[in-house]
């Protein structure tokens, strides 16, 4: 190549014209040009290949990106529309709910006021008649029922004692008329007759005495006598 450079050097001022190229030098120049053209051809081939790859691979992706961007844009518009609808729906619901709640609250408050007035009126009435009727009517009714029950029990016991008074211990097998307990109920240990009573031991007689609220004794005969007087069969 140094020979080529020397042979092809630029003509300077004051120098003689170049001599014609020899066949060897011309051949070398042709070879260099062919190699350069071959390099350009390779470069063009690579450029074409890259263009093909671009057209086949990159451009579709760019198209897809464009499609995605278009879809994203449409989705955003749809989301905005949805948000507008939701806001409108919420506004409607709030207004309807407010009106509904207002109506319901109005009814509830009215009902509550009525209940409160009734309670206050009832309290005032009870306070005003308290001096005349110191016991509430409900308690009076309960007390009256209890008094009626006590009167009925006392009447039944009076009749039972009258029947038992005819026995006077003469007939041990004559049925005893049941005398009720202080609470008005029948005793589960009331003897059927005097013979049954006399079969009670001290413990059983104490149970009987306790059932009727009578004082218990350590003596069996004392329990017998007290119970017989209580039921009217022994004076």
PDB file of C-alpha atoms in Angstrom:
ATOM      1  CA  UNK A   1       0.000   0.000   0.000  1.00  0.00           C
ATOM      2  CA  UNK A   2       3.003   2.289   0.572  1.00  0.00           C
ATOM      3  CA  UNK A   3       3.913   1.798  -3.051  1.00  0.00           C
ATOM      4  CA  UNK A   4       0.381   2.757  -4.041  1.00  0.00           C
ATOM      5  CA  UNK A   5       0.459   5.821  -1.851  1.00  0.00           C
ATOM      6  CA  UNK A   6       3.763   6.855  -3.342  1.00  0.00           C
ATOM      7  CA  UNK A   7       2.657   6.220  -6.874  1.00  0.00           C
ATOM      8  CA  UNK A   8      -0.659   8.079  -6.409  1.00  0.00           C
ATOM      9  CA  UNK A   9       0.643  11.029  -4.381  1.00  0.00           C
ATOM     10  CA  UNK A  10      -0.711  14.469  -5.241  1.00  0.00           C
ATOM     11  CA  UNK A  11       1.136  16.511  -7.873  1.00  0.00           C
ATOM     12  CA  UNK A  12       2.875  19.430  -6.266  1.00  0.00           C
ATOM     13  CA  UNK A  13       3.818  22.666  -7.859  1.00  0.00           C
ATOM     14  CA  UNK A  14       7.035  22.461  -9.780  1.00  0.00           C
ATOM     15  CA  UNK A  15       6.887  18.684 -10.215  1.00  0.00           C
ATOM     16  CA  UNK A  16       6.609  16.783 -13.426  1.00  0.00           C
ATOM     17  CA  UNK A  17       3.319  15.060 -14.453  1.00  0.00           C
ATOM     18  CA  UNK A  18       2.754  11.538 -13.122  1.00  0.00           C
ATOM     19  CA  UNK A  19       3.839   8.634 -15.156  1.00  0.00           C
ATOM     20  CA  UNK A  20       1.190   6.192 -16.397  1.00  0.00           C
ATOM     21  CA  UNK A  21       0.136   3.506 -13.851  1.00  0.00           C
ATOM     22  CA  UNK A  22       1.669   0.165 -14.263  1.00  0.00           C
ATOM     23  CA  UNK A  23      -0.484  -2.915 -14.610  1.00  0.00           C
ATOM     24  CA  UNK A  24       0.435  -4.089 -11.101  1.00  0.00           C
ATOM     25  CA  UNK A  25      -0.558  -0.812  -9.467  1.00  0.00           C
ATOM     26  CA  UNK A  26      -3.827  -0.654 -11.395  1.00  0.00           C
ATOM     27  CA  UNK A  27      -4.626  -4.204 -10.322  1.00  0.00           C
ATOM     28  CA  UNK A  28      -4.040  -3.350  -6.691  1.00  0.00           C
ATOM     29  CA  UNK A  29      -6.339  -0.295  -6.946  1.00  0.00           C
ATOM     30  CA  UNK A  30      -9.079  -2.418  -8.505  1.00  0.00           C
ATOM     31  CA  UNK A  31      -8.735  -4.953  -5.686  1.00  0.00           C
ATOM     32  CA  UNK A  32      -9.105  -2.252  -3.038  1.00  0.00           C
ATOM     33  CA  UNK A  33     -12.169  -0.823  -4.769  1.00  0.00           C
ATOM     34  CA  UNK A  34     -13.718  -4.275  -5.035  1.00  0.00           C
ATOM     35  CA  UNK A  35     -13.179  -4.842  -1.320  1.00  0.00           C
ATOM     36  CA  UNK A  36     -14.715  -1.467  -0.526  1.00  0.00           C
ATOM     37  CA  UNK A  37     -17.721  -2.243  -2.713  1.00  0.00           C
ATOM     38  CA  UNK A  38     -18.000  -5.638  -1.008  1.00  0.00           C
ATOM     39  CA  UNK A  39     -18.044  -3.898   2.367  1.00  0.00           C
ATOM     40  CA  UNK A  40     -20.742  -1.513   1.197  1.00  0.00           C
ATOM     41  CA  UNK A  41     -22.763  -4.464  -0.110  1.00  0.00           C
ATOM     42  CA  UNK A  42     -22.470  -6.167   3.265  1.00  0.00           C
ATOM     43  CA  UNK A  43     -23.529  -2.972   4.990  1.00  0.00           C
ATOM     44  CA  UNK A  44     -26.535  -2.634   2.690  1.00  0.00           C
ATOM     45  CA  UNK A  45     -27.472  -6.267   3.309  1.00  0.00           C
ATOM     46  CA  UNK A  46     -27.328  -5.665   7.054  1.00  0.00           C
ATOM     47  CA  UNK A  47     -29.427  -2.545   6.635  1.00  0.00           C
ATOM     48  CA  UNK A  48     -32.007  -4.475   4.605  1.00  0.00           C
ATOM     49  CA  UNK A  49     -32.048  -7.237   7.216  1.00  0.00           C
ATOM     50  CA  UNK A  50     -32.523  -4.742   9.999  1.00  0.00           C
ATOM     51  CA  UNK A  51     -35.299  -3.106   7.997  1.00  0.00           C
ATOM     52  CA  UNK A  52     -36.987  -6.481   7.599  1.00  0.00           C
ATOM     53  CA  UNK A  53     -36.668  -7.206  11.286  1.00  0.00           C
ATOM     54  CA  UNK A  54     -38.049  -3.772  12.033  1.00  0.00           C
ATOM     55  CA  UNK A  55     -41.016  -4.260   9.704  1.00  0.00           C
ATOM     56  CA  UNK A  56     -41.736  -7.753  10.989  1.00  0.00           C
ATOM     57  CA  UNK A  57     -41.113  -7.254  14.687  1.00  0.00           C
ATOM     58  CA  UNK A  58     -40.845  -3.689  15.835  1.00  0.00           C
ATOM     59  CA  UNK A  59     -43.560  -2.078  13.707  1.00  0.00           C
ATOM     60  CA  UNK A  60     -46.292  -4.534  14.830  1.00  0.00           C
ATOM     61  CA  UNK A  61     -45.280  -3.808  18.399  1.00  0.00           C
ATOM     62  CA  UNK A  62     -45.556  -0.142  17.664  1.00  0.00           C
ATOM     63  CA  UNK A  63     -48.972  -0.814  16.140  1.00  0.00           C
ATOM     64  CA  UNK A  64     -49.904  -2.755  19.249  1.00  0.00           C
ATOM     65  CA  UNK A  65     -48.690   0.084  21.388  1.00  0.00           C
ATOM     66  CA  UNK A  66     -50.863   2.400  19.387  1.00  0.00           C
ATOM     67  CA  UNK A  67     -53.800   0.044  19.865  1.00  0.00           C
ATOM     68  CA  UNK A  68     -53.089  -0.144  23.577  1.00  0.00           C
ATOM     69  CA  UNK A  69     -52.916   3.601  23.788  1.00  0.00           C
ATOM     70  CA  UNK A  70     -56.201   3.810  21.919  1.00  0.00           C
ATOM     71  CA  UNK A  71     -57.792   1.252  24.239  1.00  0.00           C
ATOM     72  CA  UNK A  72     -56.362   3.041  27.248  1.00  0.00           C
ATOM     73  CA  UNK A  73     -57.831   6.280  26.005  1.00  0.00           C
ATOM     74  CA  UNK A  74     -61.227   4.666  25.493  1.00  0.00           C
ATOM     75  CA  UNK A  75     -60.980   3.036  28.939  1.00  0.00           C
ATOM     76  CA  UNK A  76     -60.195   6.362  30.549  1.00  0.00           C
ATOM     77  CA  UNK A  77     -63.165   7.940  28.802  1.00  0.00           C
ATOM     78  CA  UNK A  78     -65.350   5.047  29.944  1.00  0.00           C
ATOM     79  CA  UNK A  79     -64.066   5.389  33.514  1.00  0.00           C
ATOM     80  CA  UNK A  80     -64.817   9.096  33.461  1.00  0.00           C
ATOM     81  CA  UNK A  81     -68.332   8.368  32.236  1.00  0.00           C
ATOM     82  CA  UNK A  82     -68.754   5.723  34.949  1.00  0.00           C
ATOM     83  CA  UNK A  83     -67.578   8.137  37.617  1.00  0.00           C
ATOM     84  CA  UNK A  84     -70.061  10.709  36.382  1.00  0.00           C
ATOM     85  CA  UNK A  85     -72.843   8.134  36.585  1.00  0.00           C
ATOM     86  CA  UNK A  86     -71.766   7.056  40.072  1.00  0.00           C
ATOM     87  CA  UNK A  87     -71.665  10.648  41.280  1.00  0.00           C
ATOM     88  CA  UNK A  88     -75.115  11.253  39.859  1.00  0.00           C
ATOM     89  CA  UNK A  89     -76.425   8.038  41.447  1.00  0.00           C
ATOM     90  CA  UNK A  90     -74.907   8.925  44.813  1.00  0.00           C
ATOM     91  CA  UNK A  91     -76.450  12.354  44.658  1.00  0.00           C
ATOM     92  CA  UNK A  92     -79.849  10.860  43.883  1.00  0.00           C
ATOM     93  CA  UNK A  93     -79.495   8.259  46.631  1.00  0.00           C
ATOM     94  CA  UNK A  94     -78.437  10.875  49.162  1.00  0.00           C
ATOM     95  CA  UNK A  95     -81.387  13.070  48.335  1.00  0.00           C
ATOM     96  CA  UNK A  96     -83.837  10.157  48.405  1.00  0.00           C
ATOM     97  CA  UNK A  97     -82.289   8.801  51.609  1.00  0.00           C
ATOM     98  CA  UNK A  98     -82.401  12.221  53.223  1.00  0.00           C
ATOM     99  CA  UNK A  99     -86.053  12.622  52.338  1.00  0.00           C
ATOM    100  CA  UNK A 100     -86.880   9.079  53.462  1.00  0.00           C
ATOM    101  CA  UNK A 101     -84.962   9.425  56.704  1.00  0.00           C
ATOM    102  CA  UNK A 102     -86.577  12.765  57.344  1.00  0.00           C
ATOM    103  CA  UNK A 103     -90.026  11.219  56.945  1.00  0.00           C
ATOM    104  CA  UNK A 104     -89.126   8.263  59.144  1.00  0.00           C
ATOM    105  CA  UNK A 105     -87.496  10.452  61.757  1.00  0.00           C
ATOM    106  CA  UNK A 106     -90.535  12.661  61.738  1.00  0.00           C
ATOM    107  CA  UNK A 107     -92.761   9.639  62.371  1.00  0.00           C
ATOM    108  CA  UNK A 108     -90.402   8.231  65.019  1.00  0.00           C
ATOM    109  CA  UNK A 109     -90.134  11.555  66.795  1.00  0.00           C
ATOM    110  CA  UNK A 110     -93.900  11.952  66.759  1.00  0.00           C
ATOM    111  CA  UNK A 111     -94.338   8.465  68.187  1.00  0.00           C
ATOM    112  CA  UNK A 112     -91.682   9.126  70.817  1.00  0.00           C
ATOM    113  CA  UNK A 113     -93.367  12.374  71.789  1.00  0.00           C
ATOM    114  CA  UNK A 114     -96.694  10.577  72.144  1.00  0.00           C
ATOM    115  CA  UNK A 115     -95.104   7.898  74.333  1.00  0.00           C
ATOM    116  CA  UNK A 116     -93.349  10.504  76.455  1.00  0.00           C
ATOM    117  CA  UNK A 117     -96.554  12.468  76.909  1.00  0.00           C
ATOM    118  CA  UNK A 118     -98.414   9.318  77.941  1.00  0.00           C
ATOM    119  CA  UNK A 119     -95.714   8.480  80.485  1.00  0.00           C
ATOM    120  CA  UNK A 120     -95.694  11.996  81.896  1.00  0.00           C
ATOM    121  CA  UNK A 121     -99.482  12.106  82.089  1.00  0.00           C
ATOM    122  CA  UNK A 122     -99.518   8.760  83.867  1.00  0.00           C
ATOM    123  CA  UNK A 123     -96.870   9.942  86.328  1.00  0.00           C
ATOM    124  CA  UNK A 124     -98.733  13.170  86.979  1.00  0.00           C
ATOM    125  CA  UNK A 125    -102.000  11.329  87.553  1.00  0.00           C
ATOM    126  CA  UNK A 126    -100.338   8.960  90.005  1.00  0.00           C
ATOM    127  CA  UNK A 127     -98.764  11.896  91.830  1.00  0.00           C
ATOM    128  CA  UNK A 128    -102.036  13.817  91.999  1.00  0.00           C
ATOM    129  CA  UNK A 129    -104.067  10.896  93.332  1.00  0.00           C
ATOM    130  CA  UNK A 130    -101.251   9.683  95.574  1.00  0.00           C
ATOM    131  CA  UNK A 131    -102.740  11.377  98.622  1.00  0.00           C
ATOM    132  CA  UNK A 132    -106.073   9.686  98.049  1.00  0.00           C
ATOM    133  CA  UNK A 133    -104.777   6.318  96.830  1.00  0.00           C
ATOM    134  CA  UNK A 134    -101.309   5.853  98.362  1.00  0.00           C
ATOM    135  CA  UNK A 135    -100.932   2.346  96.922  1.00  0.00           C
ATOM    136  CA  UNK A 136    -100.761   1.992  93.104  1.00  0.00           C
ATOM    137  CA  UNK A 137    -103.782   0.334  91.546  1.00  0.00           C
ATOM    138  CA  UNK A 138    -101.777  -2.686  90.422  1.00  0.00           C
ATOM    139  CA  UNK A 139    -100.495  -3.309  93.950  1.00  0.00           C
ATOM    140  CA  UNK A 140    -103.962  -2.759  95.315  1.00  0.00           C
ATOM    141  CA  UNK A 141    -105.299  -5.429  92.980  1.00  0.00           C
ATOM    142  CA  UNK A 142    -102.598  -7.850  94.111  1.00  0.00           C
ATOM    143  CA  UNK A 143    -103.287  -7.051  97.756  1.00  0.00           C
ATOM    144  CA  UNK A 144    -107.018  -7.479  97.222  1.00  0.00           C
ATOM    145  CA  UNK A 145    -106.485 -10.867  95.610  1.00  0.00           C
ATOM    146  CA  UNK A 146    -104.300 -11.930  98.506  1.00  0.00           C
ATOM    147  CA  UNK A 147    -106.902 -10.782 101.012  1.00  0.00           C
ATOM    148  CA  UNK A 148    -109.616 -12.643  99.131  1.00  0.00           C
ATOM    149  CA  UNK A 149    -107.500 -15.807  99.149  1.00  0.00           C
ATOM    150  CA  UNK A 150    -106.866 -15.431 102.880  1.00  0.00           C
ATOM    151  CA  UNK A 151    -110.561 -14.963 103.544  1.00  0.00           C
ATOM    152  CA  UNK A 152    -111.424 -18.040 101.499  1.00  0.00           C
ATOM    153  CA  UNK A 153    -108.776 -20.070 103.323  1.00  0.00           C
ATOM    154  CA  UNK A 154    -110.015 -18.858 106.710  1.00  0.00           C
ATOM    155  CA  UNK A 155    -113.593 -19.769 105.764  1.00  0.00           C
ATOM    156  CA  UNK A 156    -112.532 -23.223 104.567  1.00  0.00           C
ATOM    157  CA  UNK A 157    -110.521 -23.771 107.748  1.00  0.00           C
ATOM    158  CA  UNK A 158    -113.459 -22.651 109.889  1.00  0.00           C
ATOM    159  CA  UNK A 159    -115.733 -25.169 108.178  1.00  0.00           C
ATOM    160  CA  UNK A 160    -113.075 -27.900 108.492  1.00  0.00           C
ATOM    161  CA  UNK A 161    -112.591 -27.213 112.213  1.00  0.00           C
ATOM    162  CA  UNK A 162    -116.352 -27.342 112.721  1.00  0.00           C
ATOM    163  CA  UNK A 163    -116.454 -30.808 111.155  1.00  0.00           C
ATOM    164  CA  UNK A 164    -113.428 -32.016 113.097  1.00  0.00           C
ATOM    165  CA  UNK A 165    -114.891 -30.761 116.375  1.00  0.00           C
ATOM    166  CA  UNK A 166    -117.485 -33.542 116.289  1.00  0.00           C
ATOM    167  CA  UNK A 167    -114.792 -36.197 116.508  1.00  0.00           C
ATOM    168  CA  UNK A 168    -113.383 -35.301 119.914  1.00  0.00           C
ATOM    169  CA  UNK A 169    -111.082 -38.301 119.634  1.00  0.00           C
ATOM    170  CA  UNK A 170    -113.885 -40.807 119.855  1.00  0.00           C
ATOM    171  CA  UNK A 171    -113.563 -42.217 116.327  1.00  0.00           C
ATOM    172  CA  UNK A 172    -109.950 -42.640 115.295  1.00  0.00           C
ATOM    173  CA  UNK A 173    -110.815 -43.799 111.769  1.00  0.00           C
ATOM    174  CA  UNK A 174    -113.179 -40.933 110.916  1.00  0.00           C
ATOM    175  CA  UNK A 175    -111.664 -38.841 108.105  1.00  0.00           C
ATOM    176  CA  UNK A 176    -110.305 -35.474 109.163  1.00  0.00           C
ATOM    177  CA  UNK A 177    -111.457 -32.394 107.258  1.00  0.00           C
ATOM    178  CA  UNK A 178    -108.264 -30.876 105.834  1.00  0.00           C
ATOM    179  CA  UNK A 179    -107.192 -27.572 107.351  1.00  0.00           C
ATOM    180  CA  UNK A 180    -105.181 -25.386 104.991  1.00  0.00           C
ATOM    181  CA  UNK A 181    -101.703 -24.044 105.721  1.00  0.00           C
ATOM    182  CA  UNK A 182    -101.126 -20.313 106.338  1.00  0.00           C
ATOM    183  CA  UNK A 183    -100.340 -19.849 102.629  1.00  0.00           C
ATOM    184  CA  UNK A 184    -103.739 -21.303 101.700  1.00  0.00           C
ATOM    185  CA  UNK A 185    -102.366 -24.554 100.286  1.00  0.00           C
ATOM    186  CA  UNK A 186    -102.952 -28.106 101.437  1.00  0.00           C
ATOM    187  CA  UNK A 187    -100.257 -29.824 103.470  1.00  0.00           C
ATOM    188  CA  UNK A 188     -98.650 -32.928 102.005  1.00  0.00           C
ATOM    189  CA  UNK A 189     -98.286 -34.436 105.506  1.00  0.00           C
ATOM    190  CA  UNK A 190    -101.815 -33.755 106.798  1.00  0.00           C
ATOM    191  CA  UNK A 191    -103.063 -36.997 108.420  1.00  0.00           C
ATOM    192  CA  UNK A 192    -106.064 -38.721 106.886  1.00  0.00           C
ATOM    193  CA  UNK A 193    -107.531 -39.465 110.318  1.00  0.00           C
ATOM    194  CA  UNK A 194    -106.569 -39.449 114.010  1.00  0.00           C
ATOM    195  CA  UNK A 195    -105.198 -42.990 113.865  1.00  0.00           C
ATOM    196  CA  UNK A 196    -102.779 -41.891 111.137  1.00  0.00           C
ATOM    197  CA  UNK A 197    -101.786 -38.885 113.253  1.00  0.00           C
ATOM    198  CA  UNK A 198    -101.003 -41.073 116.239  1.00  0.00           C
ATOM    199  CA  UNK A 199     -98.716 -43.185 114.043  1.00  0.00           C
ATOM    200  CA  UNK A 200     -96.413 -40.172 113.488  1.00  0.00           C
ATOM    201  CA  UNK A 201     -93.131 -40.285 115.398  1.00  0.00           C
ATOM    202  CA  UNK A 202     -91.550 -37.190 116.929  1.00  0.00           C
ATOM    203  CA  UNK A 203     -89.673 -36.187 113.764  1.00  0.00           C
ATOM    204  CA  UNK A 204     -92.736 -36.586 111.571  1.00  0.00           C
ATOM    205  CA  UNK A 205     -94.884 -34.666 114.011  1.00  0.00           C
ATOM    206  CA  UNK A 206     -92.324 -31.837 114.026  1.00  0.00           C
ATOM    207  CA  UNK A 207     -92.505 -31.714 110.208  1.00  0.00           C
ATOM    208  CA  UNK A 208     -96.282 -31.465 110.515  1.00  0.00           C
ATOM    209  CA  UNK A 209     -96.048 -28.703 113.124  1.00  0.00           C
ATOM    210  CA  UNK A 210     -93.553 -26.757 111.021  1.00  0.00           C
ATOM    211  CA  UNK A 211     -95.749 -27.089 107.938  1.00  0.00           C
ATOM    212  CA  UNK A 212     -98.580 -25.294 109.772  1.00  0.00           C
ATOM    213  CA  UNK A 213     -96.357 -22.735 111.481  1.00  0.00           C
ATOM    214  CA  UNK A 214     -96.964 -24.234 114.918  1.00  0.00           C
ATOM    215  CA  UNK A 215     -94.401 -24.316 117.694  1.00  0.00           C
ATOM    216  CA  UNK A 216     -92.579 -27.618 117.810  1.00  0.00           C
ATOM    217  CA  UNK A 217     -92.286 -29.553 121.050  1.00  0.00           C
ATOM    218  CA  UNK A 218     -89.858 -32.176 122.279  1.00  0.00           C
ATOM    219  CA  UNK A 219     -92.794 -34.242 123.440  1.00  0.00           C
ATOM    220  CA  UNK A 220     -94.772 -36.287 120.949  1.00  0.00           C
ATOM    221  CA  UNK A 221     -97.952 -36.010 123.002  1.00  0.00           C
ATOM    222  CA  UNK A 222     -97.560 -32.229 123.198  1.00  0.00           C
ATOM    223  CA  UNK A 223     -97.329 -32.084 119.408  1.00  0.00           C
ATOM    224  CA  UNK A 224    -100.418 -34.261 119.103  1.00  0.00           C
ATOM    225  CA  UNK A 225    -102.433 -32.057 121.448  1.00  0.00           C
ATOM    226  CA  UNK A 226    -101.352 -28.787 119.813  1.00  0.00           C
ATOM    227  CA  UNK A 227    -102.098 -30.028 116.316  1.00  0.00           C
ATOM    228  CA  UNK A 228    -105.492 -31.444 117.301  1.00  0.00           C
ATOM    229  CA  UNK A 229    -106.440 -28.114 118.860  1.00  0.00           C
ATOM    230  CA  UNK A 230    -105.307 -26.359 115.692  1.00  0.00           C
ATOM    231  CA  UNK A 231    -107.582 -28.470 113.469  1.00  0.00           C
ATOM    232  CA  UNK A 232    -110.508 -28.237 115.933  1.00  0.00           C
ATOM    233  CA  UNK A 233    -110.722 -31.885 117.006  1.00  0.00           C
ATOM    234  CA  UNK A 234    -109.601 -31.298 120.608  1.00  0.00           C
ATOM    235  CA  UNK A 235    -110.728 -28.379 122.785  1.00  0.00           C
TER     236      UNK A 235
END
